[in-house]
Structures are given as structure tokens and as C-alpha cells.
Amino acid sequence: MIIQVKINGIDKEWDVDPGMILLDLLRDKGYKSIKRGCDEGYCGACTILLDGQAAKSCVMLAGQAHKRSITTVEGLGTMDEPHLLQKTFVEHGAVQCGYCIPGMLLSSKALLDENPNPTEDDVKEAIDGNLCRCTGYVKQIEAVLDTASIMRGEN
Amino acid sequence: MAVKIKDELNVVGKSVLKVDGLSLACGKAKFVDDYELPECLVCKVMASPFAHARIKKIDKTRALQIPGVVEIITHEDIPRVPHTTAGQGYPEPSPYDTFTLDNKVRYVGDRVLAVAAETEEAALEALRVIEVEYEELEPVLSARDSMKEGAPVIHDEPEAHVIIPVPYEPERNLAAHVDFKIGDMEKGFAEADVVLEKEYETQYAQHCPMEPHIAATWLDENNRLVILTSTQVPFHVRRIVAERLQMPIGKVRVIKPRIGGGFGTKQEVLVEDVCAFLTLKTKRPVKYEMTRAEEFISSRTRHPQILNMKVGAKKDGTLTAISMKIIMNTGAYGSHALTVMCNSGSKILPMYNKVMNVDFCGDTVYTNMPVGGAYRGYGATQGAFAMEVIMDEIARELNMDPVEFRKINHIRSGEGSPVFAALGEGKAGVEQKIGSCGLDRCIERALEEFDWEGREERRKLAPPGKKRGFGMCILMQGSSIPEIDMGAASMKINEDGSFNLLVGATDLGTGSDTVLAQVAAEVLGISVDDFIVYSSDTDMTPFDVGAYASSTTYLSGYAVKNCAEKVKMQILKAAGDMLGVDPYDLTIENKKVTDMNGNSVTIAEVARRALYERDQHQIGAMASHITHKSPPPFAAHFVEVDVDENTGFAEVKKYVCTIDCGTAINPKLAEGQCEGAILNGISYALTEEYIFNKKGRMMNADFGSYKIFNTADLPEMKVILVPTYEETGPYGAKSVSEININGALPAISNAIFDAVGVRLRTAPFTGEKILMGMLGKNNGDPQVKPEEEAAAEEVPEENNAAEENNSNGNGVNNNNKNNGSENRKDKEGLSGEPASYGNYPAKKKKKR
Ligand code: FES
Ligand code: FES
């Protein structure tokens, strides 16, 4: 089956088995920022944005992405021009091993796109599907709140 | 070249950004699975369905006919080399009791065989159709059962042995034993006004790094074996895999890319060997990534312990005697069996160094259960639970504030403890006096921040249906293994004044690449951006034992400092030539070398001259470091807990941690280490546990049923760094990574007691256990099975008898074995005394 996706703003057509796991497909296609932590929908390391909503790609089939738009961290920002979230995560010391970070960044982005003025509880809820074993989440929550306030022009 | 005093530092003590932070945040940094390996085969491993069985026959004919299946290896296809998977320094203190593949399986999840196939599907299909015939053996599914007379022997193979002189008796499932005694226990307890004896129990848990174990192997253009692996110990991997494959170390190269967390479980050589065997057979790249279920079942865990504590104290709060007896379950293999158990004493007992009567006895036993290993805290987690809860219990008996009680008894700067010398890691320890100790200030700061004084007021503010309680504990750990661990670094200059910094130390997400660059930058008067940090590749980077034992900052950091000092001398010499002055009259700062008259040359100019213009040479150096101390970081943890009166469910509301890690080279990264460790500790205390069925199979091997904390469970958490200056560390640094995982168990248990009067001595503290306690059904004591009660009760008496036998040398028990003609050097206790095996059931000894 030919799958059409818009990934990080670029239209792609891939001839794949629609029953293939979406995570496997995307990693095969070179989107290595998407990580595999459990393959069972629990850890959030494989989070992508599907039409702007955070989704766990390890429990989705390739066919489910047909005619939809996908954002991965590769499309969020680059090392030369990082997205504000990427920058604040680093500045707040929110990145340790970094394995959970792409997923967490995307969940955070989905939140901020929808709610530019989140409370601490909103942030906690938005990233509660992203497990991190290195940090105590403290600095990640700070980073998201800080990003929101910079985006609102307060900082 | 005097060390700068603290307030003059430019880079150390600053929260500079993590050198790999942006690359990680942009998804660019590469983990093992992110490398494309052409023609790479997928490896899958068959796990044993039985806890204890002999493999009679393996039929791989059908599997080999599946398209895409390339190779299947069983124990018949590879050499049988006993080894330990523990990535420790050589000679390892862990027993050599493991084979890459064996004709016997010893726990559910043990390796049976390995398949390499073109695709994952083909590999899995092969596992489905391979027929294995087993002869089931009776399994041993608890530590106490393992110690019983006539218990099935788990390591009955003749090859199992230890390579250092320590007690090891696989014929009765004993994987390690240590005991020592200081002072006069009888006198100590006689002097006490209060004596408490209690038993504590800790549970299995897994590290849960977000990236599971993964390795890829291939043969390079010179036919050398390359291992790309997610490891904390690249140099130990190289040595251990070479040994298993029976090939020279020089033929093996180990590369560690970015690592998705380790916490100890990647101090273990678990996936590299099968991969390597398959590569050698197929001549193709092979990748083996554990599934999350394998990570739980077949990798490594925190060793469960049963800790018997007996403590005596006088009315004024003076401690008179402490006895600590540990039974540790190492599961099917003895990975870290000796040293984790030793650490439960050596990182715990010195805290209360005023007491002169101390005894310690630890037995590590095999069972047919998941295998223990190194896990952040490394035995101190289990030990701190028992010690810091019994201290709370004693303080309450004495009607003393638990904080005041600890202030009377805890160790201070300038003091030592006989335990340091008595308990080492596989050999006697190293005596040390405490240098820096900020524990008093940690306690003061925590009291303030937590508002301990105001707790009775806050208790009244508990929401309806909840009871609020407050608990605390104090902690210490160590920094590296003295006179055993070695770290090294090398550095060279480039013509623009940048430097390559090559370290064998292993950044597994901790930020050590950044911290080490900060140390070097401080010495050379440049910034972290001037370094290209590379860790680790056994072909490129100098040796380092790896990331464990809280050693990287303290030990490898000092190696980096030594290295940078050498480079600095070379730069000053070249700059002196350029400026026509004595190198000793120069200062190096802001990327420049300046003389007393203010004339200067930039480091880049020095580099260009040295590389191209005059007296050409490579400015660069290599240096290493060992330590003679393991200076403890100290911490105080205070916690507020609400317990639901209807469900018993305990919720941590507030957690304050004050920590003396010496100089925090990078405060933000240090805080991050603390926060991560604390949350892992809370999660372990409240929810994490392995649920087993009757046959020893773990039933909750996924994140749905094995709960690790997420943001929904987060308490208000406050970490305060309390700086001290450790003379023996780089710029005053000690360590920070492990200590704070140890506080949650005792502090929360103490807070729950404070809230509802239920004393929890068995972790985790689930709502059910607390509720049962509140209903008076079980006061939190470990459940003792009826048939074991009698044996358990006899233990203390028999211990005394055994001890007497030891001292007068006429024992008729097992000790004879050590003293008599069968005497083997490896049966002696670390103290040099014959082992007393004080935790073994009494009956066993009488029969001999
Ligand atoms: S890998 Fe998808 S949720 Fe864990
Ligand atoms: S930073 Fe390591 S898992 Fe989150």
C-alpha cells in the first residue's frame, strides 16, 4: 500500500505493508529521534505528533498515518535553530540521558499549541505519559512553564 | 601552581550547559540502535520457561528451515567458559558461575539459546518452533528455602568458583559470606537501657533505564571484533567478552555511544557475548536489543535482602551496640553477590561511629529467581532502610526527637570508623578519616526548609479522611572504590586552541562529559566549548573502570585534572619561550597566557607555534588517578506523607533533601542527579515490586503492571546543595549520583508510622499493607511462614554458639571445614576469621 504522509512539513509517499508498526516504519525511514522504550504503549519514548496530537507510534500501524501529518523532533528545530522548548530544556538541565526527551518535547509542544498559558498541573498532565527514569521531572516541568511564559512574551 | 581558592573559580561550580544537551534535545545524538549497520542480523534469545531444569535436547532442524534464519547457537556450539557478568575490576569479587549458554537453566528467563535472522519475525518464528526438552528440577524460590538442609543445589556444576580468597560454597547455595566483629557485643547490649531487635525486608526491583540493554557487533576490515554497546563499563566489557570468546583483548574494540540510562544494570555484560558469538559464526553484524519484558525478567535487579538489626542505646541517646545480619538473595547467579552485601554494612554502619561494639554478618544465597546486580545505591539502599528505621524506633522508645537522637550519634569531620577498614569490596577495606562532612549543616538546612518544628501545626491541616505524618533519615555513601578503581584521561591541543578530551569514563546520561570538561577548562583557563569531549572507545580513550561506585567526578575528575595540569605546563613553557619569560611567571586565563607586564599570547597562538612554527611538538598528555579514600557524601531527607484512612494508600506530599557532595562542579546537573534518585527511591518505596507466581515466573513485566512514577505522582520536591570542600577531590568534589536513592524507604516508613502508628518493615509500602496494619492484622512485620518460624527463632542462640566455637577453636560445626584439613583459602572470612555463617538455620549446623 502507498502511504501518503506529511512529515515535518514534507510530503512523502511510502510503499509499505500497512500492518507494519508505525514506530518501526519511521525509524526505518531515518527518523531516529523517535525512541523505543517498551513497544507496548506505556513509556512514551516513541511519541510523535499526529495532526498535532501526541500519539504513541509503537501501538499504531503504518496505515493509520495515511493522509495525516506527523511531527517528530527532527521537525521541531535544528541544532542551529532549535525550537524554544529544546533550548529551555537544555538550559534548565532537563536533559539527562535524553532518551525520553524527544517524546516529552512533543507532548509539551502539543500542550503549548493548545494552551499557551498552562498551569503546573496542566504540564504534569500533558507529560504524564512520558516516563523518565533519570530525572525527577522537576526541571522538565520548569522548562515547559518557562517556555510558555517566554512565548507569551513575559520573559 | 597553587589550586585556586573556591571563589576564584570560573567554570567549576557553574551550571554550564550539558555538552551533549542540544544534540539530545534535537534527536541527533546517537544511541546504539540509531546506527545503521548494513546487512545486520537480528538476535533473539530464548528464555527458560522453568525456574530450574536441565536441558536434555534441543532440536533446531525445523527452525533452520525458516527463510531468513541464519544461525542458532546453543550450549553445544560454543565453548563453556565460566565467568561473571558483573562488570567489575579484575580479579572480580563475584563468583565465576555463569556460562554464555549452559545445559542447565536456573531461573525463569535464563538463556537457553540464541537465534540470528534476517528479520525480527524470522527470529521470533524460530524461537516458536525450536523444540527444547527439559528435565524439570525442584526450584528454590526464597532465600530462606535456599539455606535449608537438603535444599536443591543451584550451582552443582564443578566449574563454579571464586577467583579471590573469599568464602564460596555453591554446594549449599552460598554465593558469598562476610562477617566481622568489633568490640564486645555482650557488654554493649548489657550497658543499654533499651535494646531493640527487628527484621526488615526489601524487595526485588528493576532499574528501568528507558533504553533497554542493547548491543551490536561486527567484524571490521581487519577482522577485529567491534562491539557497539549501551554499557557503563566499556573496558570491562572488552576484557570479559574477550575471555568468553577466548580471543586476545587486542582483537576486541568496544564503543560506547550515547546511553539511555543505566543505574547499575549496564554495569553488567549481558548482551554483548551472544551477539559476538553470532557475529563470529556468521561473519555479519548482529544486533541484540532486549525487550522491556526481558529487561525485567532476564537482565538484573536490586538484590532483595532480609536484614536483622539489633541495637542498644542508653537513656541519654548514646548507642551502645549495633548488630546487623543480612540474608541477601542473589537469584540464580552471583553477580555482585559479595560486594552489594558488604556495602549494606560499609556504607551504613560508619554513620554511627560512636558505638564501639559492632558486628556484621552477611550471607548471600542463590535461588532460582531473577538475578541481582549493581543498582544505584548498591546495598546501601537496603542497609539504610533497616538502619534508619530502627534508629527511629529506638529514638521513639527513648522519647527523643529522631533528629536530636541522630545529632548525638552521627559521624563528623575528622572522625573515622573501624568499619571502613573491616569491610571492603572483596578484600579488607581502607581505613579513612572523614575529611569534609556537611551533615550537621544538611540537617540544619533541612529542618529550616521543611519546618520540622511546625509539623504539629501542619499535621492538623491534613485533609478529611487522611492522616499526616513526618519522617526523616540521614545518609552517607562513598566516592569510588579506594585503591581498586582507576580512571584516566588524555588531551591534545588543536591549532585553534581547542582540545580533544578523551575519557574512558562513561557518560550514561549523568552529564559526566560536561563535568569532566569543566574540570579541564578550569585548569586551563578556557571554557567548556573549547573541548571536544569523547567517551568512550577502548581503541581511542584511555582506560577507566567505568561509571559505577559514584566514582566518575571524584576519581576520573581527578585524572582529568592531572592531565590538564600537565598540558598547562607544556603551554606555559611554549608561551614562556614566545614571551621570553620564565614559565612560572605566567598566568593562564581567558584563553590567554599573560606575563607580569601584561604581555600575552593566546592559547591558539601557542598551539599554532607548537604545531607548525618552532620547536614543533604535540602539546598533549595522558594522566590517571587512583584514590586512597572514598569520601562519603552526606544527606538528610525529610518527608511529609498523607495516609488515606480508608484505603491505607500513602501519598508523599513534600520531600526535602539536603546534600553535601563537596563542591558541586555543575550544580544544575547535581540537582538533577538528586531529583532523579529521590523519585526512583520513592517509587521503589511505594509501588515497585516483582510479583511471582508459584513457579517463580515474574507476572508483572511491563510498565502497565510494574509502576514507576510519572509526573502524576510527583510530590513537592526540594533539593538543597550544601557545599563543603573535600581536599582529596577535584576542586573539592565528592560524589552525588547514588546516595539520594537511599532515603525514601526509611524516611517514608518513619513518616507512615508517625501518621498512623503502623511500622512498616517490609517494602514496598502499599495501601494494602498499611491498611492491614491499621486494622491490627499485621504490624508491617515481614511475614514469616509458619513452618519457618521455629527455625528462625533458633538462629540467635545458635549464632552465639557458633561464635563461641570460633573463638575457642573447637567447633563441631561448619567452621571446622575451614580450619581443618579441607581448608581452602577461599573459605575464610574477609576478617581472616573463619566464617560463622550466622544466618544459616540452626538445625543445619547441629547435624554436622
Ligand atoms: S515505546 Fe511506545 S510507549 Fe514505549
Ligand atoms: S533523561 Fe533519561 S529517561 Fe529521561
PDB file of C-alpha atoms in Angstrom, chain B residues 418-633:
ATOM      1  CA  PRO B 418      36.641   0.834  62.320  1.00  0.00           C
ATOM      2  CA  VAL B 419      34.113  -0.399  59.768  1.00  0.00           C
ATOM      3  CA  PHE B 420      35.956   1.335  56.917  1.00  0.00           C
ATOM      4  CA  ALA B 421      38.936  -0.943  57.395  1.00  0.00           C
ATOM      5  CA  ALA B 422      36.891  -4.025  58.230  1.00  0.00           C
ATOM      6  CA  LEU B 423      34.649  -4.053  55.154  1.00  0.00           C
ATOM      7  CA  GLY B 424      35.941  -3.506  51.658  1.00  0.00           C
ATOM      8  CA  GLU B 425      34.936  -4.760  48.258  1.00  0.00           C
ATOM      9  CA  GLY B 426      36.194  -8.288  48.074  1.00  0.00           C
ATOM     10  CA  LYS B 427      39.119  -7.558  50.325  1.00  0.00           C
ATOM     11  CA  ALA B 428      39.668  -5.678  53.549  1.00  0.00           C
ATOM     12  CA  GLY B 429      38.616  -2.061  53.318  1.00  0.00           C
ATOM     13  CA  VAL B 430      40.785   1.027  53.511  1.00  0.00           C
ATOM     14  CA  GLU B 431      40.950   2.924  56.743  1.00  0.00           C
ATOM     15  CA  GLN B 432      39.894   6.526  56.408  1.00  0.00           C
ATOM     16  CA  LYS B 433      39.142   9.602  58.439  1.00  0.00           C
ATOM     17  CA  ILE B 434      36.284  11.722  57.262  1.00  0.00           C
ATOM     18  CA  GLY B 435      37.528  14.884  55.608  1.00  0.00           C
ATOM     19  CA  SER B 436      34.640  17.050  54.583  1.00  0.00           C
ATOM     20  CA  CYS B 437      31.336  16.466  56.354  1.00  0.00           C
ATOM     21  CA  GLY B 438      28.463  18.862  55.983  1.00  0.00           C
ATOM     22  CA  LEU B 439      25.942  16.620  57.703  1.00  0.00           C
ATOM     23  CA  ASP B 440      25.292  19.000  60.594  1.00  0.00           C
ATOM     24  CA  ARG B 441      24.564  21.784  58.142  1.00  0.00           C
ATOM     25  CA  CYS B 442      22.492  19.457  55.980  1.00  0.00           C
ATOM     26  CA  ILE B 443      20.323  18.682  58.990  1.00  0.00           C
ATOM     27  CA  GLU B 444      20.023  22.359  59.969  1.00  0.00           C
ATOM     28  CA  ARG B 445      19.098  23.431  56.448  1.00  0.00           C
ATOM     29  CA  ALA B 446      16.567  20.642  56.122  1.00  0.00           C
ATOM     30  CA  LEU B 447      14.955  21.465  59.480  1.00  0.00           C
ATOM     31  CA  GLU B 448      14.502  25.022  58.297  1.00  0.00           C
ATOM     32  CA  GLU B 449      13.301  24.255  54.815  1.00  0.00           C
ATOM     33  CA  PHE B 450      10.944  21.513  55.943  1.00  0.00           C
ATOM     34  CA  ASP B 451       9.792  23.441  59.014  1.00  0.00           C
ATOM     35  CA  TRP B 452      10.199  20.389  61.234  1.00  0.00           C
ATOM     36  CA  GLU B 453       9.303  22.495  64.277  1.00  0.00           C
ATOM     37  CA  GLY B 454       5.981  23.450  62.748  1.00  0.00           C
ATOM     38  CA  ARG B 455       4.962  19.908  61.957  1.00  0.00           C
ATOM     39  CA  GLU B 456       2.352  19.532  64.665  1.00  0.00           C
ATOM     40  CA  GLU B 457       0.526  22.506  63.182  1.00  0.00           C
ATOM     41  CA  ARG B 458       0.752  21.039  59.710  1.00  0.00           C
ATOM     42  CA  ARG B 459      -0.496  17.689  60.955  1.00  0.00           C
ATOM     43  CA  LYS B 460      -3.810  19.357  61.760  1.00  0.00           C
ATOM     44  CA  LEU B 461      -4.100  20.587  58.198  1.00  0.00           C
ATOM     45  CA  ALA B 462      -4.418  17.088  56.757  1.00  0.00           C
ATOM     46  CA  PRO B 463      -7.484  16.843  54.531  1.00  0.00           C
ATOM     47  CA  PRO B 464     -10.507  14.944  55.892  1.00  0.00           C
ATOM     48  CA  GLY B 465     -10.051  11.192  55.780  1.00  0.00           C
ATOM     49  CA  LYS B 466      -6.272  11.498  55.789  1.00  0.00           C
ATOM     50  CA  LYS B 467      -3.665  11.302  58.491  1.00  0.00           C
ATOM     51  CA  ARG B 468      -0.466  13.260  58.068  1.00  0.00           C
ATOM     52  CA  GLY B 469       2.939  12.127  59.256  1.00  0.00           C
ATOM     53  CA  PHE B 470       6.555  13.260  59.152  1.00  0.00           C
ATOM     54  CA  GLY B 471       9.702  11.242  58.851  1.00  0.00           C
ATOM     55  CA  MET B 472      13.381  11.753  58.281  1.00  0.00           C
ATOM     56  CA  CYS B 473      16.679   9.957  57.861  1.00  0.00           C
ATOM     57  CA  ILE B 474      20.345  10.703  57.333  1.00  0.00           C
ATOM     58  CA  LEU B 475      22.556   9.097  54.714  1.00  0.00           C
ATOM     59  CA  MET B 476      26.091   8.585  53.551  1.00  0.00           C
ATOM     60  CA  GLN B 477      27.604   6.756  50.579  1.00  0.00           C
ATOM     61  CA  GLY B 478      31.136   6.718  49.158  1.00  0.00           C
ATOM     62  CA  SER B 479      33.011   8.132  46.180  1.00  0.00           C
ATOM     63  CA  SER B 480      34.809   5.427  44.176  1.00  0.00           C
ATOM     64  CA  ILE B 481      36.386   2.225  45.442  1.00  0.00           C
ATOM     65  CA  PRO B 482      39.675   3.189  47.093  1.00  0.00           C
ATOM     66  CA  GLU B 483      42.867   1.542  45.887  1.00  0.00           C
ATOM     67  CA  ILE B 484      40.910  -0.536  43.364  1.00  0.00           C
ATOM     68  CA  ASP B 485      39.347   1.841  40.845  1.00  0.00           C
ATOM     69  CA  MET B 486      41.433   3.716  38.303  1.00  0.00           C
ATOM     70  CA  GLY B 487      40.406   6.464  35.927  1.00  0.00           C
ATOM     71  CA  ALA B 488      42.403   8.101  33.152  1.00  0.00           C
ATOM     72  CA  ALA B 489      42.146  10.853  30.582  1.00  0.00           C
ATOM     73  CA  SER B 490      44.094  12.142  27.643  1.00  0.00           C
ATOM     74  CA  MET B 491      44.110  15.506  25.983  1.00  0.00           C
ATOM     75  CA  LYS B 492      45.672  17.149  22.953  1.00  0.00           C
ATOM     76  CA  ILE B 493      45.652  20.635  21.566  1.00  0.00           C
ATOM     77  CA  ASN B 494      44.460  21.650  18.090  1.00  0.00           C
ATOM     78  CA  GLU B 495      45.748  24.664  16.201  1.00  0.00           C
ATOM     79  CA  ASP B 496      42.761  26.864  17.001  1.00  0.00           C
ATOM     80  CA  GLY B 497      43.246  26.385  20.724  1.00  0.00           C
ATOM     81  CA  SER B 498      40.556  23.744  21.033  1.00  0.00           C
ATOM     82  CA  PHE B 499      41.282  20.466  22.789  1.00  0.00           C
ATOM     83  CA  ASN B 500      40.287  16.877  22.359  1.00  0.00           C
ATOM     84  CA  LEU B 501      39.464  15.455  25.745  1.00  0.00           C
ATOM     85  CA  LEU B 502      39.307  11.677  25.679  1.00  0.00           C
ATOM     86  CA  VAL B 503      37.953   9.931  28.733  1.00  0.00           C
ATOM     87  CA  GLY B 504      37.345   6.293  29.424  1.00  0.00           C
ATOM     88  CA  ALA B 505      34.772   7.401  31.996  1.00  0.00           C
ATOM     89  CA  THR B 506      31.337   6.605  30.759  1.00  0.00           C
ATOM     90  CA  ASP B 507      28.671   9.264  30.472  1.00  0.00           C
ATOM     91  CA  LEU B 508      25.432   7.302  30.607  1.00  0.00           C
ATOM     92  CA  GLY B 509      23.240  10.360  30.776  1.00  0.00           C
ATOM     93  CA  THR B 510      24.651  11.671  34.016  1.00  0.00           C
ATOM     94  CA  GLY B 511      26.429  14.604  32.409  1.00  0.00           C
ATOM     95  CA  SER B 512      29.921  13.419  33.245  1.00  0.00           C
ATOM     96  CA  ASP B 513      31.301  14.510  29.853  1.00  0.00           C
ATOM     97  CA  THR B 514      30.308  18.045  30.838  1.00  0.00           C
ATOM     98  CA  VAL B 515      31.546  17.840  34.411  1.00  0.00           C
ATOM     99  CA  LEU B 516      34.915  16.465  33.284  1.00  0.00           C
ATOM    100  CA  ALA B 517      35.256  19.188  30.653  1.00  0.00           C
ATOM    101  CA  GLN B 518      34.531  21.770  33.347  1.00  0.00           C
ATOM    102  CA  VAL B 519      37.387  20.458  35.452  1.00  0.00           C
ATOM    103  CA  ALA B 520      39.767  20.628  32.490  1.00  0.00           C
ATOM    104  CA  ALA B 521      38.515  24.061  31.450  1.00  0.00           C
ATOM    105  CA  GLU B 522      39.085  25.392  34.935  1.00  0.00           C
ATOM    106  CA  VAL B 523      42.709  24.258  34.932  1.00  0.00           C
ATOM    107  CA  LEU B 524      43.417  25.698  31.500  1.00  0.00           C
ATOM    108  CA  GLY B 525      41.547  28.982  31.824  1.00  0.00           C
ATOM    109  CA  ILE B 526      39.291  28.212  28.888  1.00  0.00           C
ATOM    110  CA  SER B 527      35.644  27.316  28.508  1.00  0.00           C
ATOM    111  CA  VAL B 528      33.819  24.031  28.120  1.00  0.00           C
ATOM    112  CA  ASP B 529      33.111  24.927  24.493  1.00  0.00           C
ATOM    113  CA  ASP B 530      36.835  24.678  23.795  1.00  0.00           C
ATOM    114  CA  PHE B 531      36.669  20.921  24.348  1.00  0.00           C
ATOM    115  CA  ILE B 532      35.634  18.148  22.067  1.00  0.00           C
ATOM    116  CA  VAL B 533      34.781  15.513  24.652  1.00  0.00           C
ATOM    117  CA  TYR B 534      34.830  11.883  23.623  1.00  0.00           C
ATOM    118  CA  SER B 535      33.760   8.957  25.783  1.00  0.00           C
ATOM    119  CA  SER B 536      34.356   6.077  25.390  1.00  0.00           C
ATOM    120  CA  ASP B 537      36.046   3.827  22.881  1.00  0.00           C
ATOM    121  CA  THR B 538      38.579   1.272  24.013  1.00  0.00           C
ATOM    122  CA  ASP B 539      40.666   1.936  20.882  1.00  0.00           C
ATOM    123  CA  MET B 540      40.817   5.686  21.496  1.00  0.00           C
ATOM    124  CA  THR B 541      40.240   6.586  25.097  1.00  0.00           C
ATOM    125  CA  PRO B 542      42.485   5.637  27.992  1.00  0.00           C
ATOM    126  CA  PHE B 543      41.398   3.041  30.499  1.00  0.00           C
ATOM    127  CA  ASP B 544      38.752   3.797  33.075  1.00  0.00           C
ATOM    128  CA  VAL B 545      36.912   1.296  35.218  1.00  0.00           C
ATOM    129  CA  GLY B 546      33.663   2.882  34.125  1.00  0.00           C
ATOM    130  CA  ALA B 547      30.640   4.541  35.629  1.00  0.00           C
ATOM    131  CA  TYR B 548      29.901   2.899  38.960  1.00  0.00           C
ATOM    132  CA  ALA B 549      30.541   3.284  42.673  1.00  0.00           C
ATOM    133  CA  SER B 550      29.925   7.034  42.447  1.00  0.00           C
ATOM    134  CA  SER B 551      33.403   7.392  41.028  1.00  0.00           C
ATOM    135  CA  THR B 552      33.320   9.489  37.878  1.00  0.00           C
ATOM    136  CA  THR B 553      33.518  13.028  39.267  1.00  0.00           C
ATOM    137  CA  TYR B 554      35.773  12.203  42.177  1.00  0.00           C
ATOM    138  CA  LEU B 555      38.121   9.724  40.515  1.00  0.00           C
ATOM    139  CA  SER B 556      38.012  10.337  36.760  1.00  0.00           C
ATOM    140  CA  GLY B 557      37.612  14.046  37.508  1.00  0.00           C
ATOM    141  CA  TYR B 558      40.948  13.980  39.263  1.00  0.00           C
ATOM    142  CA  ALA B 559      42.540  12.110  36.375  1.00  0.00           C
ATOM    143  CA  VAL B 560      41.287  14.866  34.076  1.00  0.00           C
ATOM    144  CA  LYS B 561      42.675  17.483  36.417  1.00  0.00           C
ATOM    145  CA  ASN B 562      46.070  15.767  36.481  1.00  0.00           C
ATOM    146  CA  CYS B 563      46.022  15.580  32.713  1.00  0.00           C
ATOM    147  CA  ALA B 564      45.075  19.227  32.285  1.00  0.00           C
ATOM    148  CA  GLU B 565      47.813  20.282  34.713  1.00  0.00           C
ATOM    149  CA  LYS B 566      50.387  18.506  32.540  1.00  0.00           C
ATOM    150  CA  VAL B 567      49.051  20.193  29.421  1.00  0.00           C
ATOM    151  CA  LYS B 568      49.076  23.505  31.204  1.00  0.00           C
ATOM    152  CA  MET B 569      52.785  23.150  31.993  1.00  0.00           C
ATOM    153  CA  GLN B 570      53.504  22.498  28.322  1.00  0.00           C
ATOM    154  CA  ILE B 571      51.507  25.531  27.261  1.00  0.00           C
ATOM    155  CA  LEU B 572      53.242  27.745  29.801  1.00  0.00           C
ATOM    156  CA  LYS B 573      56.616  26.527  28.649  1.00  0.00           C
ATOM    157  CA  ALA B 574      55.888  27.266  24.995  1.00  0.00           C
ATOM    158  CA  ALA B 575      54.346  30.628  25.897  1.00  0.00           C
ATOM    159  CA  GLY B 576      57.363  31.426  28.060  1.00  0.00           C
ATOM    160  CA  ASP B 577      59.596  30.872  25.045  1.00  0.00           C
ATOM    161  CA  MET B 578      57.401  33.127  22.956  1.00  0.00           C
ATOM    162  CA  LEU B 579      57.298  35.903  25.547  1.00  0.00           C
ATOM    163  CA  GLY B 580      60.867  35.415  26.692  1.00  0.00           C
ATOM    164  CA  VAL B 581      59.945  34.928  30.330  1.00  0.00           C
ATOM    165  CA  ASP B 582      60.084  32.154  32.886  1.00  0.00           C
ATOM    166  CA  PRO B 583      57.002  29.895  32.594  1.00  0.00           C
ATOM    167  CA  TYR B 584      56.476  30.170  36.339  1.00  0.00           C
ATOM    168  CA  ASP B 585      55.827  33.900  35.963  1.00  0.00           C
ATOM    169  CA  LEU B 586      52.892  33.303  33.653  1.00  0.00           C
ATOM    170  CA  THR B 587      49.201  33.017  34.324  1.00  0.00           C
ATOM    171  CA  ILE B 588      46.715  31.270  32.137  1.00  0.00           C
ATOM    172  CA  GLU B 589      43.222  32.728  31.938  1.00  0.00           C
ATOM    173  CA  ASN B 590      40.611  33.746  29.376  1.00  0.00           C
ATOM    174  CA  LYS B 591      42.224  31.637  26.662  1.00  0.00           C
ATOM    175  CA  LYS B 592      45.447  33.620  27.059  1.00  0.00           C
ATOM    176  CA  VAL B 593      48.795  33.292  28.733  1.00  0.00           C
ATOM    177  CA  THR B 594      49.896  36.567  30.316  1.00  0.00           C
ATOM    178  CA  ASP B 595      53.188  37.652  31.900  1.00  0.00           C
ATOM    179  CA  MET B 596      53.727  40.081  34.760  1.00  0.00           C
ATOM    180  CA  ASN B 597      53.962  43.050  32.409  1.00  0.00           C
ATOM    181  CA  GLY B 598      50.665  42.299  30.825  1.00  0.00           C
ATOM    182  CA  ASN B 599      52.120  40.895  27.593  1.00  0.00           C
ATOM    183  CA  SER B 600      50.186  37.914  26.400  1.00  0.00           C
ATOM    184  CA  VAL B 601      49.799  35.265  23.741  1.00  0.00           C
ATOM    185  CA  THR B 602      46.592  33.384  23.072  1.00  0.00           C
ATOM    186  CA  ILE B 603      46.403  29.648  23.556  1.00  0.00           C
ATOM    187  CA  ALA B 604      45.616  29.374  19.845  1.00  0.00           C
ATOM    188  CA  GLU B 605      48.878  31.176  19.048  1.00  0.00           C
ATOM    189  CA  VAL B 606      50.744  28.820  21.338  1.00  0.00           C
ATOM    190  CA  ALA B 607      49.101  25.872  19.593  1.00  0.00           C
ATOM    191  CA  ARG B 608      49.964  27.120  16.110  1.00  0.00           C
ATOM    192  CA  ARG B 609      53.553  27.721  17.076  1.00  0.00           C
ATOM    193  CA  ALA B 610      53.876  24.291  18.634  1.00  0.00           C
ATOM    194  CA  LEU B 611      52.276  22.517  15.706  1.00  0.00           C
ATOM    195  CA  TYR B 612      53.763  24.458  12.778  1.00  0.00           C
ATOM    196  CA  GLU B 613      56.324  27.105  13.587  1.00  0.00           C
ATOM    197  CA  ARG B 614      59.046  26.407  16.152  1.00  0.00           C
ATOM    198  CA  ASP B 615      60.140  23.551  18.357  1.00  0.00           C
ATOM    199  CA  GLN B 616      57.263  21.677  16.834  1.00  0.00           C
ATOM    200  CA  HIS B 617      55.594  19.162  19.109  1.00  0.00           C
ATOM    201  CA  GLN B 618      52.169  17.963  20.062  1.00  0.00           C
ATOM    202  CA  ILE B 619      51.023  19.658  23.224  1.00  0.00           C
ATOM    203  CA  GLY B 620      49.096  16.925  24.977  1.00  0.00           C
ATOM    204  CA  ALA B 621      49.150  14.497  27.856  1.00  0.00           C
ATOM    205  CA  MET B 622      47.696  11.441  29.434  1.00  0.00           C
ATOM    206  CA  ALA B 623      47.174  11.005  33.145  1.00  0.00           C
ATOM    207  CA  SER B 624      45.475   8.677  35.523  1.00  0.00           C
ATOM    208  CA  HIS B 625      44.369   8.605  39.118  1.00  0.00           C
ATOM    209  CA  ILE B 626      43.608   6.210  41.935  1.00  0.00           C
ATOM    210  CA  THR B 627      42.253   7.166  45.319  1.00  0.00           C
ATOM    211  CA  HIS B 628      43.144   6.141  48.835  1.00  0.00           C
ATOM    212  CA  LYS B 629      39.874   7.308  50.269  1.00  0.00           C
ATOM    213  CA  SER B 630      36.250   7.024  49.407  1.00  0.00           C
ATOM    214  CA  PRO B 631      34.964  10.233  50.945  1.00  0.00           C
ATOM    215  CA  PRO B 632      31.273   9.923  51.686  1.00  0.00           C
ATOM    216  CA  PRO B 633      28.761  12.452  50.502  1.00  0.00           C
TER     217      PRO B 633
END
